[in-house]
C-alpha positions as semicolon CSV with decimal commas, in nm:
position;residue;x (nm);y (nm);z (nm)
1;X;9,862;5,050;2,544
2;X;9,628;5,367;2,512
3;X;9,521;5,582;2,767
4;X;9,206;5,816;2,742
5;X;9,294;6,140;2,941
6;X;8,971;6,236;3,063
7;X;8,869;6,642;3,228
8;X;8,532;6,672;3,294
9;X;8,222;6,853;3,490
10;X;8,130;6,761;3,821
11;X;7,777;6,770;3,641
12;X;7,934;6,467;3,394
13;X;7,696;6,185;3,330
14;X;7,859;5,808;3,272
15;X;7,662;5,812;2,952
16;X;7,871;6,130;2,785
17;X;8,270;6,029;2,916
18;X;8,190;5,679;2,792
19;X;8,021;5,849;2,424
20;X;8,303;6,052;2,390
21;X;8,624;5,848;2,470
22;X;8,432;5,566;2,179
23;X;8,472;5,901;1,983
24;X;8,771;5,991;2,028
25;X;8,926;5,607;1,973
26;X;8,707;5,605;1,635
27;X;8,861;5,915;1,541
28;X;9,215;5,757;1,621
29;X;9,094;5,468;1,405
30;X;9,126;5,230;1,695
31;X;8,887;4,986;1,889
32;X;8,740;4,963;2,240
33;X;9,021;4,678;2,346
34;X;9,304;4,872;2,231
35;X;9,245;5,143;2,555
36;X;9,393;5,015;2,854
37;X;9,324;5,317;3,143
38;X;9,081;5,620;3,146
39;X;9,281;5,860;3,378
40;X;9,234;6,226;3,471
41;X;9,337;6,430;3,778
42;X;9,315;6,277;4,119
43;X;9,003;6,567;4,243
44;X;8,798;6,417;3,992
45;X;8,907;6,040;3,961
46;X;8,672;5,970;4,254
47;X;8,328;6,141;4,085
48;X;8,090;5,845;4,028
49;X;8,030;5,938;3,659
50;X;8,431;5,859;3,565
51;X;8,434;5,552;3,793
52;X;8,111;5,403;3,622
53;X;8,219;5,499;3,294
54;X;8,579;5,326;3,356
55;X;8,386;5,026;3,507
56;X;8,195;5,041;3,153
57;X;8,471;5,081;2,919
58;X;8,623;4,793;3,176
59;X;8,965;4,973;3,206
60;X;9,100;5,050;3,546
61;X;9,071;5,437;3,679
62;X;9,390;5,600;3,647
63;X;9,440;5,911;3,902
64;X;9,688;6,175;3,812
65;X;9,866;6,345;4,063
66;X;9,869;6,743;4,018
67;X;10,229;6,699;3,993
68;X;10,282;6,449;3,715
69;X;9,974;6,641;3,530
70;X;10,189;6,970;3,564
71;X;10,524;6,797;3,399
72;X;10,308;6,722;3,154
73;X;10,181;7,068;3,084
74;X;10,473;7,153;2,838
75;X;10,381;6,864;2,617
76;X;9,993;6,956;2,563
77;X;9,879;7,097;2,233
78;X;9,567;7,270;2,386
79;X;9,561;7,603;2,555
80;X;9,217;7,615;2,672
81;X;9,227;7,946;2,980
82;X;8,913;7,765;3,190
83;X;9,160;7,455;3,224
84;X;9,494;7,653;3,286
85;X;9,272;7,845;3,555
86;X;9,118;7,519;3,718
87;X;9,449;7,306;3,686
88;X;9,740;7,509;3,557
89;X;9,735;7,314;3,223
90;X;9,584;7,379;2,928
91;X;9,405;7,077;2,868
92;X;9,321;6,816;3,175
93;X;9,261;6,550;2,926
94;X;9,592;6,587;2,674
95;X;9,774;6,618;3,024
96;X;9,650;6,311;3,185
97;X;9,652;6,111;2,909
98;X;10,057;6,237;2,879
99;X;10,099;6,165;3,225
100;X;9,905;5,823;3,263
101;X;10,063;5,677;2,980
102;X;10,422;5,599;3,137
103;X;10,778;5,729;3,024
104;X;10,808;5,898;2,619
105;X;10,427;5,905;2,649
106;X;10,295;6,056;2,264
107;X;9,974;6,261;2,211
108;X;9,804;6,032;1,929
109;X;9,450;6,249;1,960
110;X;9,463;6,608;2,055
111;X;9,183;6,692;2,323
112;X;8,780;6,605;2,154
113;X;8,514;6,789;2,343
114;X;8,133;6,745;2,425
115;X;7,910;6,935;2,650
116;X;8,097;6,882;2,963
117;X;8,367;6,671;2,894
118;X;8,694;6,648;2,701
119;X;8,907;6,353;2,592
120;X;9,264;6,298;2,416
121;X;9,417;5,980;2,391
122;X;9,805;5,885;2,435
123;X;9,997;5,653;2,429
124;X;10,398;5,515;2,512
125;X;10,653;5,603;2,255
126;X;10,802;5,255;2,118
127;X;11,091;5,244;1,868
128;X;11,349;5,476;1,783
């Protein structure tokens, strides 16, 4: 199971989530079947560019409550000040991804970025 964390623009086209989460799984050296949820934080879950793109990658939207994206604010790599401002985490995407990918969740791509969107890509922690 992989989950694409996802923080992103309200100005966010379809086109540019969906461009940057094939990056970021070509950078992990894995393929479009192997992602199973594109989440991010609840506010944004529900802005037509993320639902299209989801419906487009065909994985199911994943909201992220503020809460379970703030647990996993210890666990992020990236500090960026916009996103601890916005969401009290340093990066939306590294968080959801964390969050959305169930219990020992592992960061396997630190947070990619493109003109208004950023990605990271996690994943559940198997074997000792």
């Amino acid at each position: 199971m992989i989950v694409a964390g996802v923080g992103l623009r309200h100005s966010v086209k379809a086109d540019e989530i969906v461009a940057l989460v094939e990056q970021a799984l070509e950078h992990a050296s894995l393929a479009r079947d192997d992602l199973t949820k594109l989440a991010t934080v609840e506010a944004l879950s529900i802005l037509p560019a993320f639902t299209e793109a989801a419906r487009r990658l065909d994985v199911p939207v994943t909201p992220v409550a503020q809460d379970a994206l703030s647990a996993s604010a210890p666990h992020v790599r990236t500090k960026s000040a916009r996103s601890i401002a916005a969401h009290g985490v340093g990066s939306v995407a590294e968080a959801a991804a964390l969050a959305a990918a169930g219990p020992h969740p592992r960061l396997i791509l630190e947070r990619i970025t493109s003109a208004s969107a950023t990605c990271a890509l996690a994943r559940p922690e198997t074997g000792p």
